[in-house]
Short mmCIF file of C-alpha atoms in Angstrom, two decimals:
data_model
loop_
_atom_site.label_atom_id
_atom_site.label_comp_id
_atom_site.label_asym_id
_atom_site.label_seq_id
_atom_site.Cartn_x
_atom_site.Cartn_y
_atom_site.Cartn_z
CA MET A 128 -49.57 1.10 -7.34
CA ASN A 129 -48.17 -2.43 -7.39
CA ALA A 130 -44.71 -0.90 -7.90
CA PHE A 131 -44.84 0.47 -4.33
CA ARG A 132 -47.33 -1.83 -2.62
CA SER A 133 -44.70 -3.70 -0.58
CA ASN A 134 -41.39 -1.91 -0.12
CA THR A 135 -40.10 -4.03 2.77
CA PRO A 136 -39.64 -7.74 1.95
CA ASP A 137 -40.49 -10.14 4.75
CA ARG A 138 -38.56 -13.13 3.41
CA THR A 139 -35.00 -11.87 3.00
CA PHE A 140 -32.09 -14.28 3.19
CA GLU A 141 -31.13 -12.87 6.58
CA LYS A 142 -34.66 -13.18 8.00
CA LEU A 143 -35.01 -16.74 6.77
CA ASN A 144 -31.78 -17.72 8.52
CA THR A 145 -33.02 -16.28 11.81
CA ASN A 146 -35.25 -19.30 12.29
CA GLY A 147 -33.74 -21.76 9.84
CA ASN A 148 -30.72 -22.76 7.78
CA PHE A 149 -30.84 -21.54 4.19
CA THR A 150 -28.34 -21.40 1.33
CA ARG A 151 -28.35 -18.80 -1.43
CA LEU A 152 -27.94 -19.90 -5.05
CA ALA A 153 -27.30 -17.55 -7.99
CA VAL A 154 -29.16 -19.04 -10.96
CA SER A 155 -29.23 -18.03 -14.64
CA PRO A 156 -29.81 -19.62 -18.06
CA GLY A 157 -26.06 -19.40 -18.75
CA ILE A 158 -23.16 -16.99 -19.26
CA ILE A 159 -24.40 -15.63 -22.61
CA ASN A 160 -28.02 -16.77 -22.80
CA LYS A 161 -30.32 -14.50 -20.79
CA HIS A 162 -33.66 -16.15 -21.71
CA TYR A 163 -35.43 -18.47 -19.26
CA THR A 164 -37.96 -21.03 -20.43
CA PRO A 165 -41.36 -21.41 -18.72
CA ALA A 166 -40.27 -24.88 -17.59
CA GLN A 167 -37.19 -23.40 -15.91
CA PHE A 168 -39.30 -20.87 -14.03
CA GLN A 169 -41.61 -23.68 -12.96
CA LYS A 170 -38.63 -25.65 -11.65
CA ILE A 171 -37.35 -22.60 -9.76
CA ALA A 172 -40.75 -22.14 -8.10
CA GLU A 173 -40.91 -25.84 -7.30
CA VAL A 174 -37.52 -26.11 -5.58
CA VAL A 175 -37.98 -22.87 -3.61
CA GLY A 176 -41.49 -23.82 -2.48
CA ASP A 177 -43.28 -22.01 0.30
CA SER A 178 -40.33 -22.04 2.68
CA GLY A 179 -37.69 -20.22 0.59
CA ALA A 180 -37.46 -16.98 -1.37
CA ILE A 181 -36.67 -15.64 -4.83
CA LYS A 182 -34.88 -12.33 -5.43
CA TYR A 183 -33.93 -10.48 -8.59
CA SER A 184 -30.21 -9.65 -8.82
CA ALA A 185 -28.35 -6.93 -10.71
CA SER A 186 -25.68 -9.46 -11.70
CA TYR A 187 -27.66 -11.16 -14.51
CA SER A 188 -29.03 -13.86 -12.19
CA ILE A 189 -31.88 -14.74 -9.85
CA LEU A 190 -31.04 -15.43 -6.21
CA LEU A 191 -32.77 -18.39 -4.60
CA SER A 192 -32.89 -18.98 -0.83
CA VAL A 193 -33.37 -22.72 -0.33
CA PRO A 194 -33.13 -25.04 2.70
CA THR A 195 -29.49 -26.03 3.20
CA ILE A 196 -30.46 -29.59 4.08
CA ASN A 197 -31.74 -30.09 0.52
CA VAL A 198 -29.23 -27.94 -1.36
CA ASN A 199 -27.39 -30.71 -3.23
CA GLU A 200 -30.64 -32.25 -4.46
CA ILE A 201 -31.93 -28.82 -5.48
CA ILE A 202 -28.73 -28.02 -7.39
CA ASN A 203 -29.06 -31.27 -9.34
CA GLU A 204 -32.68 -30.49 -10.23
CA LEU A 205 -31.85 -26.99 -11.41
CA GLN A 206 -28.94 -28.21 -13.52
CA GLU A 207 -31.12 -30.92 -15.08
CA ALA A 208 -33.48 -28.11 -16.10
CA GLY A 209 -30.59 -26.49 -18.00
CA LEU A 210 -29.88 -23.77 -15.46
CA TYR A 211 -26.42 -22.48 -14.55
CA ILE A 212 -25.50 -21.97 -10.89
CA ALA A 213 -22.68 -19.52 -10.22
CA LYS A 214 -20.06 -20.45 -7.68
CA GLN A 215 -19.57 -18.13 -4.72
CA GLY A 216 -16.47 -16.96 -2.86
CA PRO A 217 -13.12 -15.34 -3.80
CA ILE A 218 -12.83 -16.62 -7.37
CA VAL A 219 -12.66 -15.26 -10.90
CA ALA A 220 -16.35 -14.89 -11.81
CA ILE A 221 -17.05 -14.45 -15.52
CA LYS A 222 -20.03 -12.53 -16.88
CA ALA A 223 -20.92 -11.67 -20.47
CA CYS A 224 -23.45 -9.78 -22.51
CA ASP A 225 -26.12 -11.57 -24.56
CA PHE A 226 -24.25 -10.89 -27.83
CA CYS A 227 -27.30 -9.03 -29.17
CA ASP A 228 -29.51 -12.05 -28.43
CA GLY A 229 -27.22 -14.21 -30.54
CA ASP A 230 -27.00 -11.92 -33.57
CA LYS A 231 -23.35 -11.00 -32.94
CA MET A 232 -21.64 -14.21 -31.87
CA GLU A 233 -18.11 -13.51 -33.13
CA ALA A 234 -16.67 -13.46 -29.62
CA ALA A 235 -18.75 -16.35 -28.24
CA GLU A 236 -16.12 -19.04 -28.85
CA ILE A 237 -13.30 -17.14 -27.11
CA THR A 238 -15.68 -16.26 -24.27
CA GLU A 239 -16.34 -19.95 -23.69
CA HIS A 240 -12.61 -20.65 -23.85
CA LEU A 241 -11.83 -17.95 -21.29
CA TYR A 242 -14.55 -19.33 -19.02
CA GLU A 243 -13.02 -22.80 -19.13
CA ALA A 244 -9.50 -21.44 -18.55
CA LEU A 245 -10.08 -18.83 -15.85
CA HIS A 246 -13.44 -19.31 -14.14
CA GLU A 247 -13.27 -20.21 -10.44
CA GLU A 248 -9.53 -19.57 -10.11
CA THR A 249 -8.89 -18.49 -6.52
CA VAL A 250 -8.01 -14.82 -5.97
CA PRO A 251 -7.73 -12.53 -2.89
CA SER A 252 -11.27 -11.20 -3.34
CA ARG A 253 -14.01 -12.05 -5.83
CA LEU A 254 -12.90 -10.72 -9.22
CA ARG A 255 -15.54 -9.99 -11.86
CA LEU A 256 -14.46 -10.39 -15.47
CA ASN A 257 -17.10 -8.99 -17.84
CA ILE A 258 -16.94 -9.74 -21.58
CA ASN A 259 -18.97 -7.67 -24.04
CA GLY A 260 -19.23 -8.73 -27.68
CA CYS A 261 -19.11 -5.36 -29.46
CA ALA A 262 -18.09 -1.74 -28.97
CA SER A 263 -21.53 -0.79 -27.64
CA ALA A 264 -20.62 -2.59 -24.38
CA CYS A 265 -24.26 -2.31 -23.31
CA TYR A 266 -23.74 -4.81 -20.48
CA ASN A 267 -21.32 -2.33 -18.87
CA ALA A 268 -18.08 -4.27 -19.11
CA VAL A 269 -16.13 -1.13 -18.23
CA TYR A 270 -17.82 -1.07 -14.80
CA ASP A 271 -16.40 -4.39 -13.63
CA ASP A 272 -12.99 -5.31 -12.24
CA ILE A 273 -11.75 -6.42 -15.65
CA GLY A 274 -13.77 -5.40 -18.68
CA LEU A 275 -13.23 -6.84 -22.16
CA VAL A 276 -14.81 -5.09 -25.14
CA TYR A 277 -14.56 -7.06 -28.38
CA GLN A 278 -13.59 -5.29 -31.60
CA LYS A 279 -12.49 -7.02 -34.84
CA ASP A 280 -10.69 -10.14 -33.57
CA SER A 281 -9.31 -8.31 -30.54
CA PHE A 282 -10.26 -6.89 -27.16
CA ASP A 283 -9.90 -3.53 -25.49
CA VAL A 284 -9.14 -4.20 -21.82
CA TYR A 285 -10.31 -1.99 -18.96
CA LEU A 286 -9.09 -2.36 -15.38
CA GLY A 287 -10.03 -1.18 -11.93
CA ALA A 288 -13.61 0.08 -12.13
CA VAL A 289 -15.28 1.15 -8.89
CA PRO A 290 -18.73 -0.40 -9.43
CA MET A 291 -20.73 1.37 -6.75
CA GLY A 292 -20.75 4.08 -4.09
CA ALA A 293 -20.17 7.81 -4.16
CA ASN A 294 -16.84 7.30 -5.92
CA ALA A 295 -18.12 4.90 -8.59
CA LYS A 296 -16.34 5.20 -11.92
CA ALA A 297 -15.53 3.23 -15.04
CA GLY A 298 -12.34 1.28 -15.40
CA THR A 299 -9.23 2.64 -17.09
CA LEU A 300 -8.34 1.56 -20.64
CA PHE A 301 -5.20 -0.45 -19.94
CA ALA A 302 -4.62 -2.16 -23.29
CA LYS A 303 -6.12 -1.68 -26.73
CA ARG A 304 -6.53 -4.33 -29.45
CA VAL A 305 -5.19 -7.38 -27.62
CA SER A 306 -5.65 -10.19 -30.12
CA VAL A 307 -8.05 -13.06 -29.53
CA GLN A 308 -5.09 -15.45 -29.74
CA LYS A 309 -3.25 -13.67 -26.90
CA ILE A 310 -6.03 -12.57 -24.56
CA GLU A 311 -5.93 -15.63 -22.28
CA SER A 312 -2.22 -15.25 -21.53
CA PHE A 313 -2.70 -11.52 -21.08
CA LEU A 314 -5.44 -12.02 -18.49
CA GLN A 315 -3.48 -14.71 -16.71
CA GLN A 316 -0.62 -12.27 -16.15
CA ILE A 317 -2.99 -9.68 -14.70
CA ILE A 318 -4.54 -12.28 -12.39
CA ARG A 319 -1.08 -13.48 -11.28
CA HIS A 320 -0.14 -9.92 -10.30
CA TYR A 321 -3.33 -9.70 -8.25
CA GLN A 322 -2.70 -13.04 -6.56
CA LYS A 323 0.93 -12.21 -5.77
CA HIS A 324 0.78 -8.54 -4.76
CA ALA A 325 -2.68 -7.92 -3.29
CA ARG A 326 -3.32 -7.61 0.42
CA PRO A 327 -5.59 -10.19 2.09
CA ASN A 328 -9.20 -9.73 0.92
CA GLU A 329 -8.27 -6.60 -1.07
CA PRO A 330 -10.80 -5.88 -3.84
CA PHE A 331 -9.29 -5.62 -7.29
CA HIS A 332 -10.16 -1.94 -7.80
CA LYS A 333 -8.38 -0.99 -4.56
CA PHE A 334 -5.40 -3.17 -5.49
CA TYR A 335 -5.14 -1.60 -8.93
CA ARG A 336 -5.52 1.95 -7.61
CA ARG A 337 -2.81 1.28 -5.01
CA THR A 338 -0.34 -0.38 -7.38
CA ASN A 339 -0.97 1.04 -10.87
CA SER A 340 2.43 2.74 -10.91
CA ALA A 341 4.27 -0.30 -9.56
CA GLU A 342 7.16 -1.80 -11.49
CA PHE A 343 5.34 -5.04 -12.21
CA TRP A 344 2.66 -3.16 -14.19
CA GLN A 345 5.28 -1.11 -16.02
CA ALA A 346 7.25 -4.26 -16.80
CA LEU A 347 4.10 -5.90 -18.14
CA LYS A 348 3.40 -3.18 -20.70
CA PRO A 349 6.58 -3.46 -22.82
CA SER A 350 6.26 -7.25 -22.83
CA LEU A 351 2.70 -6.90 -24.06
CA ILE A 352 3.79 -4.74 -26.98
CA SER A 353 6.14 -7.44 -28.22
CA ALA A 354 4.32 -10.57 -27.09
CA PHE A 355 0.71 -9.60 -27.58
CA GLY A 356 0.76 -7.03 -30.34
CA VAL A 357 -0.89 -4.35 -28.24
CA VAL A 358 -1.33 -1.14 -30.17
CA SER A 359 -1.50 1.29 -27.25
CA PHE A 360 -2.19 1.76 -23.54
#
């Protein structure tokens, strides 16, 4: 019965801010690593204390509600414990699978490179780029704004998923077998189109659905065939 003992939380982020000033932090062991250590959990409990709150998230992270007055000190403590804190706001946010707990690491190096090149770039609305390290795509890359599925030194690229709601659906296969050497430039062009042509605060899936027949997408495809070695669309 513990699964249904308390269905209404009494320490939500909104409730805490009714009588205080709290900041929410999205914490994880890293982009690929999904395993916390006992010491990291102890540090999380310590910094949250009795005044804050801890919430499980569906985005591969744990959400911490901590007093805003201490947030910089808390961030430093969490980072010293080896934890990664995701930035918030309208940026390119990169997620990845666990690469079969490290057994299939072929795409790990390019994932790190893409993170360094693209993460936190400002866009009209938060854009989720999800990288999965094999064709199983068990971390649901095809259900994020841009999904990359690694296959033999290349990526299949999916665009425009609707991640939730009554009309939820997977993204569309936009490009197949984009080489590892060309994937960064390929993604940068997609992001530039979004930055240039999207409406203010327009989510990527709405932007892509509205513009997928626009000339700039059509002009991108032929250039990809010659410049990126794309097999098909």
